């Protein structure tokens, strides 16, 4: 079960990598078309950049927020020997929601849908941490 717990983590790392590549491509395209000056990236002042560049940049930043709490939960779960099917399913659901959130964020950017998916991801992450706390100390 321990090795299986790493699969959703690898999927999250893949998502972060894909968003990073897409962000780079969109930034280069915007810079080449003179839509944004390369010096803007020194301070990350993306004023004037198109919505795709901004959304992808923000989504990349998002990959280092809640997903980091998720990855720490997996590390604790593995270290404490608590890996089981429930944690695996919860992990898979969390990462699937992160994919969905990313698709919405850098695609249609439907804020209402994106927020709902974000809240679902938060709920799953909270449940992971609550379960981890209960199993570790009770």
Short mmCIF file of N, CA and C in Angstrom, two decimals:
data_model
loop_
_atom_site.label_atom_id
_atom_site.label_comp_id
_atom_site.label_asym_id
_atom_site.label_seq_id
_atom_site.Cartn_x
_atom_site.Cartn_y
_atom_site.Cartn_z
N UNK A 1 0.82 -1.20 0.00
CA UNK A 1 0.00 0.00 0.00
C UNK A 1 0.86 1.27 0.00
N UNK A 2 2.03 1.18 0.67
CA UNK A 2 2.89 2.36 0.78
C UNK A 2 3.30 2.88 -0.60
N UNK A 3 3.70 1.97 -1.49
CA UNK A 3 4.12 2.40 -2.82
C UNK A 3 2.96 2.99 -3.60
N UNK A 4 1.77 2.42 -3.44
CA UNK A 4 0.60 2.94 -4.13
C UNK A 4 0.28 4.37 -3.68
N UNK A 5 0.57 4.69 -2.43
CA UNK A 5 0.32 6.04 -1.92
C UNK A 5 1.14 7.09 -2.67
N UNK A 6 2.23 6.64 -3.27
CA UNK A 6 3.07 7.59 -4.01
C UNK A 6 2.50 7.94 -5.38
N UNK A 7 1.61 7.11 -5.92
CA UNK A 7 1.07 7.37 -7.26
C UNK A 7 0.34 8.71 -7.35
N UNK A 8 -0.57 9.04 -6.42
CA UNK A 8 -1.19 10.36 -6.50
C UNK A 8 -0.18 11.50 -6.32
N UNK A 9 0.86 11.27 -5.52
CA UNK A 9 1.90 12.29 -5.35
C UNK A 9 2.61 12.51 -6.68
N UNK A 10 2.96 11.43 -7.37
CA UNK A 10 3.60 11.56 -8.68
C UNK A 10 2.67 12.27 -9.66
N UNK A 11 1.38 11.98 -9.58
CA UNK A 11 0.41 12.66 -10.45
C UNK A 11 0.38 14.16 -10.16
N UNK A 12 0.49 14.53 -8.89
CA UNK A 12 0.53 15.94 -8.51
C UNK A 12 1.80 16.61 -9.03
N UNK A 13 2.92 15.92 -8.93
CA UNK A 13 4.19 16.44 -9.45
C UNK A 13 4.09 16.62 -10.97
N UNK A 14 3.46 15.67 -11.65
CA UNK A 14 3.26 15.78 -13.09
C UNK A 14 2.41 17.01 -13.42
N UNK A 15 1.33 17.20 -12.68
CA UNK A 15 0.48 18.37 -12.92
C UNK A 15 1.27 19.66 -12.76
N UNK A 16 2.04 19.76 -11.70
CA UNK A 16 2.85 20.96 -11.47
C UNK A 16 3.83 21.18 -12.61
N UNK A 17 4.44 20.12 -13.10
CA UNK A 17 5.40 20.21 -14.20
C UNK A 17 4.73 20.65 -15.49
N UNK A 18 3.56 20.11 -15.77
CA UNK A 18 2.84 20.48 -17.00
C UNK A 18 2.43 21.95 -16.94
N UNK A 19 1.93 22.39 -15.79
CA UNK A 19 1.54 23.80 -15.65
C UNK A 19 2.76 24.70 -15.80
N UNK A 20 3.91 24.29 -15.26
CA UNK A 20 5.13 25.08 -15.37
C UNK A 20 5.54 25.24 -16.83
N UNK A 21 5.48 24.16 -17.59
CA UNK A 21 5.84 24.21 -19.01
C UNK A 21 4.86 25.10 -19.77
N UNK A 22 3.57 24.93 -19.50
CA UNK A 22 2.56 25.75 -20.17
C UNK A 22 2.74 27.22 -19.81
N UNK A 23 3.02 27.51 -18.55
CA UNK A 23 3.25 28.88 -18.12
C UNK A 23 4.43 29.48 -18.88
N UNK A 24 5.52 28.74 -18.98
CA UNK A 24 6.69 29.22 -19.70
C UNK A 24 6.38 29.50 -21.16
N UNK A 25 5.66 28.60 -21.79
CA UNK A 25 5.31 28.79 -23.21
C UNK A 25 4.43 30.02 -23.40
N UNK A 26 3.45 30.19 -22.52
CA UNK A 26 2.56 31.35 -22.64
C UNK A 26 3.29 32.65 -22.36
N UNK A 27 4.22 32.65 -21.42
CA UNK A 27 5.00 33.86 -21.14
C UNK A 27 5.90 34.21 -22.32
N UNK A 28 6.56 33.21 -22.88
CA UNK A 28 7.44 33.45 -24.03
C UNK A 28 6.64 33.99 -25.20
N UNK A 29 5.49 33.41 -25.46
CA UNK A 29 4.63 33.88 -26.55
C UNK A 29 4.22 35.33 -26.33
N UNK A 30 3.84 35.67 -25.10
CA UNK A 30 3.44 37.05 -24.79
C UNK A 30 4.61 38.01 -24.94
N UNK A 31 5.80 37.58 -24.55
CA UNK A 31 6.98 38.44 -24.66
C UNK A 31 7.38 38.63 -26.13
N UNK A 32 7.32 37.55 -26.91
CA UNK A 32 7.68 37.65 -28.33
C UNK A 32 6.71 38.54 -29.09
N UNK A 33 5.46 38.53 -28.70
CA UNK A 33 4.46 39.36 -29.39
C UNK A 33 4.44 40.78 -28.83
N UNK A 34 5.38 41.08 -27.93
CA UNK A 34 5.51 42.41 -27.31
C UNK A 34 4.30 42.79 -26.46
N UNK A 35 3.51 41.79 -26.12
CA UNK A 35 2.35 42.04 -25.25
C UNK A 35 2.81 42.41 -23.85
N UNK A 36 3.96 41.86 -23.48
CA UNK A 36 4.53 42.14 -22.17
C UNK A 36 6.04 42.20 -22.32
N UNK A 37 6.66 43.10 -21.58
CA UNK A 37 8.10 43.27 -21.63
C UNK A 37 8.76 42.22 -20.73
N UNK A 38 9.86 41.66 -21.18
CA UNK A 38 10.56 40.64 -20.40
C UNK A 38 10.96 41.15 -19.01
N UNK A 39 11.21 42.44 -18.89
CA UNK A 39 11.59 42.98 -17.58
C UNK A 39 10.44 42.86 -16.57
N UNK A 40 9.23 42.68 -17.04
CA UNK A 40 8.08 42.51 -16.14
C UNK A 40 8.24 41.27 -15.27
N UNK A 41 9.00 40.30 -15.75
CA UNK A 41 9.17 39.06 -15.00
C UNK A 41 10.16 39.21 -13.84
N UNK A 42 10.88 40.31 -13.81
CA UNK A 42 11.77 40.56 -12.67
C UNK A 42 10.97 40.75 -11.38
N UNK A 43 9.89 41.48 -11.50
CA UNK A 43 9.05 41.78 -10.33
C UNK A 43 7.70 41.08 -10.40
N UNK A 44 7.49 40.32 -11.44
CA UNK A 44 6.22 39.61 -11.68
C UNK A 44 5.05 40.58 -11.79
N UNK A 45 5.33 41.76 -12.33
CA UNK A 45 4.27 42.72 -12.62
C UNK A 45 3.71 42.36 -13.99
N UNK A 46 2.64 41.59 -13.98
CA UNK A 46 2.07 41.10 -15.23
C UNK A 46 1.00 42.02 -15.79
N UNK A 47 1.03 43.29 -15.39
CA UNK A 47 0.09 44.27 -15.91
C UNK A 47 0.22 44.30 -17.43
N UNK A 48 -0.88 44.17 -18.10
CA UNK A 48 -0.87 44.18 -19.55
C UNK A 48 -0.82 42.79 -20.16
N UNK A 49 -0.49 41.80 -19.36
CA UNK A 49 -0.46 40.43 -19.89
C UNK A 49 -1.89 39.95 -20.09
N UNK A 50 -2.05 39.02 -21.01
CA UNK A 50 -3.40 38.50 -21.25
C UNK A 50 -3.83 37.57 -20.12
N UNK A 51 -5.11 37.28 -20.10
CA UNK A 51 -5.68 36.47 -19.01
C UNK A 51 -5.04 35.09 -18.93
N UNK A 52 -4.67 34.52 -20.09
CA UNK A 52 -4.05 33.18 -20.08
C UNK A 52 -2.72 33.19 -19.34
N UNK A 53 -1.91 34.20 -19.59
CA UNK A 53 -0.61 34.30 -18.93
C UNK A 53 -0.80 34.46 -17.42
N UNK A 54 -1.70 35.34 -17.04
CA UNK A 54 -1.93 35.60 -15.62
C UNK A 54 -2.51 34.36 -14.93
N UNK A 55 -3.53 33.76 -15.53
CA UNK A 55 -4.18 32.59 -14.91
C UNK A 55 -3.20 31.43 -14.78
N UNK A 56 -2.39 31.20 -15.80
CA UNK A 56 -1.43 30.09 -15.74
C UNK A 56 -0.36 30.36 -14.68
N UNK A 57 0.10 31.60 -14.59
CA UNK A 57 1.09 31.96 -13.57
C UNK A 57 0.52 31.78 -12.17
N UNK A 58 -0.71 32.22 -11.98
CA UNK A 58 -1.34 32.07 -10.66
C UNK A 58 -1.60 30.60 -10.34
N UNK A 59 -1.98 29.84 -11.36
CA UNK A 59 -2.22 28.42 -11.12
C UNK A 59 -0.93 27.72 -10.73
N UNK A 60 0.17 28.10 -11.37
CA UNK A 60 1.46 27.51 -11.00
C UNK A 60 1.77 27.82 -9.53
N UNK A 61 1.54 29.06 -9.12
CA UNK A 61 1.73 29.41 -7.71
C UNK A 61 0.84 28.55 -6.81
N UNK A 62 -0.39 28.31 -7.25
CA UNK A 62 -1.33 27.48 -6.46
C UNK A 62 -0.78 26.08 -6.21
N UNK A 63 0.04 25.57 -7.12
CA UNK A 63 0.56 24.21 -6.97
C UNK A 63 1.52 24.08 -5.79
N UNK A 64 1.91 25.21 -5.21
CA UNK A 64 2.82 25.19 -4.06
C UNK A 64 2.11 25.63 -2.77
N UNK A 65 0.80 25.52 -2.79
CA UNK A 65 0.02 25.88 -1.60
C UNK A 65 -0.64 24.62 -1.04
N UNK A 66 -1.90 24.40 -1.32
CA UNK A 66 -2.59 23.22 -0.77
C UNK A 66 -1.90 21.90 -1.12
N UNK A 67 -1.39 21.73 -2.34
CA UNK A 67 -0.72 20.46 -2.63
C UNK A 67 0.47 20.17 -1.72
N UNK A 68 1.13 21.20 -1.21
CA UNK A 68 2.24 20.94 -0.28
C UNK A 68 1.72 20.36 1.03
N UNK A 69 0.57 20.86 1.50
CA UNK A 69 -0.03 20.28 2.71
C UNK A 69 -0.43 18.84 2.45
N UNK A 70 -0.89 18.57 1.24
CA UNK A 70 -1.25 17.19 0.87
C UNK A 70 0.00 16.29 0.89
N UNK A 71 1.08 16.75 0.28
CA UNK A 71 2.30 15.94 0.21
C UNK A 71 2.84 15.68 1.62
N UNK A 72 2.80 16.68 2.49
CA UNK A 72 3.22 16.45 3.88
C UNK A 72 2.34 15.40 4.55
N UNK A 73 1.05 15.43 4.26
CA UNK A 73 0.15 14.43 4.87
C UNK A 73 0.53 13.02 4.42
N UNK A 74 0.91 12.88 3.16
CA UNK A 74 1.32 11.56 2.66
C UNK A 74 2.62 11.12 3.34
N UNK A 75 3.55 12.04 3.49
CA UNK A 75 4.81 11.71 4.17
C UNK A 75 4.57 11.25 5.60
N UNK A 76 3.71 11.97 6.32
CA UNK A 76 3.37 11.57 7.69
C UNK A 76 2.67 10.22 7.71
N UNK A 77 1.75 10.04 6.79
CA UNK A 77 1.00 8.78 6.69
C UNK A 77 1.96 7.61 6.48
N UNK A 78 2.92 7.78 5.58
CA UNK A 78 3.89 6.72 5.31
C UNK A 78 4.82 6.51 6.51
N UNK A 79 5.29 7.60 7.09
CA UNK A 79 6.22 7.50 8.22
C UNK A 79 5.58 6.80 9.42
N UNK A 80 4.30 7.06 9.63
CA UNK A 80 3.61 6.48 10.78
C UNK A 80 3.00 5.11 10.49
N UNK A 81 3.17 4.63 9.25
CA UNK A 81 2.63 3.32 8.89
C UNK A 81 1.11 3.28 8.84
N UNK A 82 0.50 4.38 8.45
CA UNK A 82 -0.96 4.47 8.43
C UNK A 82 -1.57 4.34 7.04
N UNK A 83 -0.74 4.09 6.04
CA UNK A 83 -1.24 4.00 4.66
C UNK A 83 -2.26 2.87 4.55
N UNK A 84 -3.41 3.21 4.00
CA UNK A 84 -4.44 2.20 3.76
C UNK A 84 -5.27 2.64 2.56
N UNK A 85 -6.25 1.82 2.21
CA UNK A 85 -7.07 2.10 1.04
C UNK A 85 -7.83 3.42 1.18
N UNK A 86 -8.28 3.73 2.37
CA UNK A 86 -9.02 4.99 2.57
C UNK A 86 -8.14 6.19 2.27
N UNK A 87 -6.91 6.19 2.79
CA UNK A 87 -5.99 7.29 2.49
C UNK A 87 -5.67 7.34 0.99
N UNK A 88 -5.52 6.19 0.37
CA UNK A 88 -5.22 6.15 -1.06
C UNK A 88 -6.37 6.76 -1.86
N UNK A 89 -7.59 6.39 -1.54
CA UNK A 89 -8.76 6.94 -2.25
C UNK A 89 -8.86 8.44 -2.01
N UNK A 90 -8.70 8.86 -0.78
CA UNK A 90 -8.78 10.30 -0.47
C UNK A 90 -7.68 11.07 -1.20
N UNK A 91 -6.50 10.51 -1.27
CA UNK A 91 -5.39 11.14 -1.98
C UNK A 91 -5.69 11.26 -3.47
N UNK A 92 -6.21 10.19 -4.03
CA UNK A 92 -6.54 10.19 -5.46
C UNK A 92 -7.62 11.22 -5.76
N UNK A 93 -8.62 11.30 -4.90
CA UNK A 93 -9.69 12.28 -5.09
C UNK A 93 -9.13 13.70 -4.98
N UNK A 94 -8.27 13.95 -4.00
CA UNK A 94 -7.69 15.28 -3.85
C UNK A 94 -6.93 15.68 -5.11
N UNK A 95 -6.07 14.80 -5.60
CA UNK A 95 -5.27 15.13 -6.78
C UNK A 95 -6.16 15.28 -8.01
N UNK A 96 -7.18 14.45 -8.15
CA UNK A 96 -8.12 14.60 -9.27
C UNK A 96 -8.80 15.97 -9.21
N UNK A 97 -9.14 16.41 -8.02
CA UNK A 97 -9.74 17.74 -7.87
C UNK A 97 -8.75 18.84 -8.22
N UNK A 98 -7.47 18.63 -7.93
CA UNK A 98 -6.45 19.61 -8.32
C UNK A 98 -6.34 19.68 -9.84
N UNK A 99 -6.43 18.54 -10.52
CA UNK A 99 -6.42 18.54 -11.99
C UNK A 99 -7.63 19.30 -12.52
N UNK A 100 -8.80 19.02 -11.95
CA UNK A 100 -10.03 19.68 -12.39
C UNK A 100 -9.91 21.19 -12.16
N UNK A 101 -9.41 21.58 -11.00
CA UNK A 101 -9.24 23.00 -10.68
C UNK A 101 -8.31 23.66 -11.70
N UNK A 102 -7.23 22.99 -12.04
CA UNK A 102 -6.28 23.54 -13.01
C UNK A 102 -6.92 23.67 -14.39
N UNK A 103 -7.64 22.65 -14.82
CA UNK A 103 -8.29 22.70 -16.13
C UNK A 103 -9.25 23.89 -16.20
N UNK A 104 -10.02 24.09 -15.15
CA UNK A 104 -10.95 25.22 -15.13
C UNK A 104 -10.17 26.54 -15.07
N UNK A 105 -9.17 26.62 -14.20
CA UNK A 105 -8.42 27.86 -13.99
C UNK A 105 -7.72 28.33 -15.26
N UNK A 106 -7.03 27.43 -15.95
CA UNK A 106 -6.28 27.87 -17.13
C UNK A 106 -7.07 27.67 -18.42
N UNK A 107 -8.30 27.19 -18.28
CA UNK A 107 -9.17 27.02 -19.44
C UNK A 107 -10.25 28.09 -19.44
N UNK A 108 -11.47 27.69 -19.12
CA UNK A 108 -12.61 28.61 -19.14
C UNK A 108 -12.52 29.67 -18.04
N UNK A 109 -11.83 29.37 -16.97
CA UNK A 109 -11.70 30.23 -15.80
C UNK A 109 -13.06 30.66 -15.25
N UNK A 110 -13.98 29.71 -15.24
CA UNK A 110 -15.30 29.93 -14.64
C UNK A 110 -15.10 30.01 -13.13
N UNK A 111 -15.18 31.20 -12.59
CA UNK A 111 -14.82 31.43 -11.19
C UNK A 111 -15.73 30.66 -10.24
N UNK A 112 -17.01 30.62 -10.53
CA UNK A 112 -17.95 29.91 -9.65
C UNK A 112 -17.60 28.42 -9.58
N UNK A 113 -17.38 27.80 -10.75
CA UNK A 113 -17.02 26.38 -10.79
C UNK A 113 -15.66 26.15 -10.13
N UNK A 114 -14.72 27.02 -10.45
CA UNK A 114 -13.37 26.89 -9.89
C UNK A 114 -13.41 26.94 -8.37
N UNK A 115 -14.21 27.85 -7.81
CA UNK A 115 -14.31 27.98 -6.36
C UNK A 115 -14.94 26.74 -5.75
N UNK A 116 -15.96 26.19 -6.39
CA UNK A 116 -16.59 24.97 -5.88
C UNK A 116 -15.61 23.80 -5.86
N UNK A 117 -14.85 23.67 -6.94
CA UNK A 117 -13.85 22.59 -7.01
C UNK A 117 -12.78 22.82 -5.94
N UNK A 118 -12.38 24.07 -5.77
CA UNK A 118 -11.40 24.41 -4.74
C UNK A 118 -11.91 24.01 -3.36
N UNK A 119 -13.16 24.34 -3.06
CA UNK A 119 -13.74 24.00 -1.76
C UNK A 119 -13.81 22.49 -1.55
N UNK A 120 -14.16 21.75 -2.60
CA UNK A 120 -14.17 20.29 -2.49
C UNK A 120 -12.78 19.77 -2.17
N UNK A 121 -11.78 20.33 -2.85
CA UNK A 121 -10.40 19.94 -2.57
C UNK A 121 -10.00 20.24 -1.14
N UNK A 122 -10.40 21.42 -0.65
CA UNK A 122 -10.14 21.78 0.76
C UNK A 122 -10.78 20.78 1.70
N UNK A 123 -12.02 20.43 1.42
CA UNK A 123 -12.74 19.48 2.27
C UNK A 123 -12.02 18.14 2.33
N UNK A 124 -11.63 17.64 1.16
CA UNK A 124 -10.92 16.35 1.13
C UNK A 124 -9.60 16.45 1.89
N UNK A 125 -8.87 17.55 1.70
CA UNK A 125 -7.60 17.72 2.40
C UNK A 125 -7.81 17.79 3.91
N UNK A 126 -8.84 18.51 4.34
CA UNK A 126 -9.13 18.58 5.78
C UNK A 126 -9.46 17.19 6.32
N UNK A 127 -10.23 16.43 5.55
CA UNK A 127 -10.58 15.07 5.99
C UNK A 127 -9.35 14.19 6.10
N UNK A 128 -8.43 14.35 5.16
CA UNK A 128 -7.17 13.59 5.22
C UNK A 128 -6.44 13.92 6.52
N UNK A 129 -6.30 15.20 6.82
CA UNK A 129 -5.57 15.62 8.01
C UNK A 129 -6.29 15.22 9.29
N UNK A 130 -7.60 15.34 9.31
CA UNK A 130 -8.36 14.93 10.50
C UNK A 130 -8.20 13.43 10.74
N UNK A 131 -8.31 12.65 9.67
CA UNK A 131 -8.15 11.19 9.80
C UNK A 131 -6.73 10.85 10.26
N UNK A 132 -5.76 11.54 9.70
CA UNK A 132 -4.37 11.32 10.10
C UNK A 132 -4.18 11.64 11.59
N UNK A 133 -4.73 12.73 12.02
CA UNK A 133 -4.65 13.12 13.43
C UNK A 133 -5.30 12.07 14.34
N UNK A 134 -6.49 11.64 13.96
CA UNK A 134 -7.21 10.65 14.78
C UNK A 134 -6.45 9.33 14.85
N UNK A 135 -5.98 8.84 13.70
CA UNK A 135 -5.28 7.55 13.70
C UNK A 135 -3.92 7.62 14.39
N UNK A 136 -3.29 8.78 14.33
CA UNK A 136 -1.96 8.91 14.93
C UNK A 136 -2.02 9.05 16.45
N UNK A 137 -3.10 9.63 16.97
CA UNK A 137 -3.13 9.95 18.39
C UNK A 137 -4.26 9.31 19.19
N UNK A 138 -5.18 8.67 18.53
CA UNK A 138 -6.31 8.08 19.27
C UNK A 138 -6.31 6.58 19.11
#
